[in-house]
Amino acid sequence: GLLLDGIERVYVVVEPDKGGETVRSKMMMSSVRDRIWFVDLGKYKDPSGLHCADPDGFEAAFREALASASSAAANRRGCASRWRSEWS
């Protein structure tokens, strides 16, 4: 976490495939997980793909994706709640 000290939010683009789920799982175990926000770009693998698809609309689409990002902390709490309810 030293490289990320002082950074309030760390945005991680999650690819729409198995690799993206692997990244999400690993980030949930990271020491900075409480500052991680997962970004979903829909069918696009990364920001470059989003930009290539619509260069003129890229900035607005990317800002919207960042605004819609979900926090790893909330995801972790949701997983814990689901686990508790399944085992109660």
mmCIF file of C-alpha atoms in Angstrom:
data_model
loop_
_atom_site.group_PDB
_atom_site.id
_atom_site.type_symbol
_atom_site.label_atom_id
_atom_site.label_comp_id
_atom_site.label_asym_id
_atom_site.label_seq_id
_atom_site.Cartn_x
_atom_site.Cartn_y
_atom_site.Cartn_z
ATOM 1 C CA GLY A 1 0.000 0.000 0.000
ATOM 2 C CA LEU A 2 2.886 2.502 0.311
ATOM 3 C CA LEU A 3 2.708 3.506 -3.345
ATOM 4 C CA LEU A 4 -0.978 4.248 -2.894
ATOM 5 C CA ASP A 5 -0.723 6.140 0.410
ATOM 6 C CA GLY A 6 -2.765 9.329 0.240
ATOM 7 C CA ILE A 7 -4.867 8.109 -2.670
ATOM 8 C CA GLU A 8 -8.495 7.986 -1.580
ATOM 9 C CA ARG A 9 -9.851 5.800 -4.386
ATOM 10 C CA VAL A 10 -8.132 3.204 -6.529
ATOM 11 C CA TYR A 11 -10.174 2.375 -9.622
ATOM 12 C CA VAL A 12 -9.760 -1.127 -11.030
ATOM 13 C CA VAL A 13 -11.293 -1.924 -14.417
ATOM 14 C CA VAL A 14 -12.770 -5.424 -14.281
ATOM 15 C CA GLU A 15 -12.729 -7.159 -17.652
ATOM 16 C CA PRO A 16 -15.950 -8.938 -18.693
ATOM 17 C CA ASP A 17 -14.453 -12.440 -18.508
ATOM 18 C CA LYS A 18 -12.978 -14.993 -16.142
ATOM 19 C CA GLY A 19 -9.781 -12.947 -15.892
ATOM 20 C CA GLY A 20 -11.826 -10.033 -14.577
ATOM 21 C CA GLU A 21 -13.297 -12.212 -11.846
ATOM 22 C CA THR A 22 -9.779 -13.345 -10.914
ATOM 23 C CA VAL A 23 -8.644 -9.728 -10.626
ATOM 24 C CA ARG A 24 -11.708 -8.903 -8.494
ATOM 25 C CA SER A 25 -10.960 -11.825 -6.137
ATOM 26 C CA LYS A 26 -7.308 -10.852 -5.760
ATOM 27 C CA MET A 27 -8.173 -7.212 -5.140
ATOM 28 C CA MET A 28 -10.586 -8.247 -2.379
ATOM 29 C CA MET A 29 -7.547 -9.645 -0.517
ATOM 30 C CA SER A 30 -5.390 -6.559 -1.118
ATOM 31 C CA SER A 31 -4.195 -4.352 1.740
ATOM 32 C CA VAL A 32 -5.868 -1.384 0.006
ATOM 33 C CA ARG A 33 -9.200 -3.153 -0.624
ATOM 34 C CA ASP A 34 -11.125 -0.549 1.378
ATOM 35 C CA ARG A 35 -10.110 2.062 -1.201
ATOM 36 C CA ILE A 36 -10.706 -0.057 -4.309
ATOM 37 C CA TRP A 37 -13.600 0.730 -6.625
ATOM 38 C CA PHE A 38 -14.448 -1.736 -9.385
ATOM 39 C CA VAL A 39 -15.201 -0.229 -12.792
ATOM 40 C CA ASP A 40 -17.387 -2.083 -15.284
ATOM 41 C CA LEU A 41 -16.999 -0.996 -18.909
ATOM 42 C CA GLY A 42 -19.685 -3.340 -20.176
ATOM 43 C CA LYS A 43 -18.591 -5.241 -23.251
ATOM 44 C CA TYR A 44 -15.253 -3.412 -23.425
ATOM 45 C CA LYS A 45 -12.141 -5.048 -22.016
ATOM 46 C CA ASP A 46 -10.406 -1.814 -21.087
ATOM 47 C CA PRO A 47 -10.595 1.988 -21.502
ATOM 48 C CA SER A 48 -8.796 1.728 -24.842
ATOM 49 C CA GLY A 49 -11.586 -0.439 -26.247
ATOM 50 C CA LEU A 50 -14.168 2.055 -25.029
ATOM 51 C CA HIS A 51 -12.237 4.902 -26.642
ATOM 52 C CA CYS A 52 -11.774 3.096 -29.966
ATOM 53 C CA ALA A 53 -15.501 2.358 -30.127
ATOM 54 C CA ASP A 54 -16.471 6.032 -29.687
ATOM 55 C CA PRO A 55 -13.629 8.559 -29.416
ATOM 56 C CA ASP A 56 -16.018 11.518 -29.246
ATOM 57 C CA GLY A 57 -18.141 9.984 -26.494
ATOM 58 C CA PHE A 58 -15.276 8.431 -24.561
ATOM 59 C CA GLU A 59 -14.884 11.073 -21.867
ATOM 60 C CA ALA A 60 -18.571 11.078 -20.931
ATOM 61 C CA ALA A 61 -18.810 7.266 -21.040
ATOM 62 C CA PHE A 62 -15.689 6.826 -18.925
ATOM 63 C CA ARG A 63 -16.834 9.398 -16.366
ATOM 64 C CA GLU A 64 -20.157 7.576 -16.122
ATOM 65 C CA ALA A 65 -18.372 4.250 -15.609
ATOM 66 C CA LEU A 66 -16.280 5.761 -12.809
ATOM 67 C CA ALA A 67 -19.386 7.283 -11.195
ATOM 68 C CA SER A 68 -21.064 3.846 -11.322
ATOM 69 C CA ALA A 69 -18.077 1.989 -9.838
ATOM 70 C CA SER A 70 -18.772 -0.284 -6.870
ATOM 71 C CA SER A 71 -16.595 -0.282 -3.790
ATOM 72 C CA ALA A 72 -14.732 -3.422 -2.801
ATOM 73 C CA ALA A 73 -15.689 -2.702 0.815
ATOM 74 C CA ALA A 74 -19.396 -2.813 -0.064
ATOM 75 C CA ASN A 75 -18.856 -5.971 -2.113
ATOM 76 C CA ARG A 76 -17.083 -7.572 0.836
ATOM 77 C CA ARG A 77 -19.896 -6.669 3.250
ATOM 78 C CA GLY A 78 -22.447 -8.008 0.760
ATOM 79 C CA CYS A 79 -20.571 -11.301 0.461
ATOM 80 C CA ALA A 80 -20.371 -11.621 4.238
ATOM 81 C CA SER A 81 -24.104 -10.939 4.582
ATOM 82 C CA ARG A 82 -24.956 -13.539 1.916
ATOM 83 C CA TRP A 83 -22.653 -16.073 3.564
ATOM 84 C CA ARG A 84 -24.225 -15.501 7.006
ATOM 85 C CA SER A 85 -27.773 -15.820 5.629
ATOM 86 C CA GLU A 86 -26.910 -19.015 3.724
ATOM 87 C CA TRP A 87 -25.452 -20.631 6.861
ATOM 88 C CA SER A 88 -28.043 -19.466 9.400
#
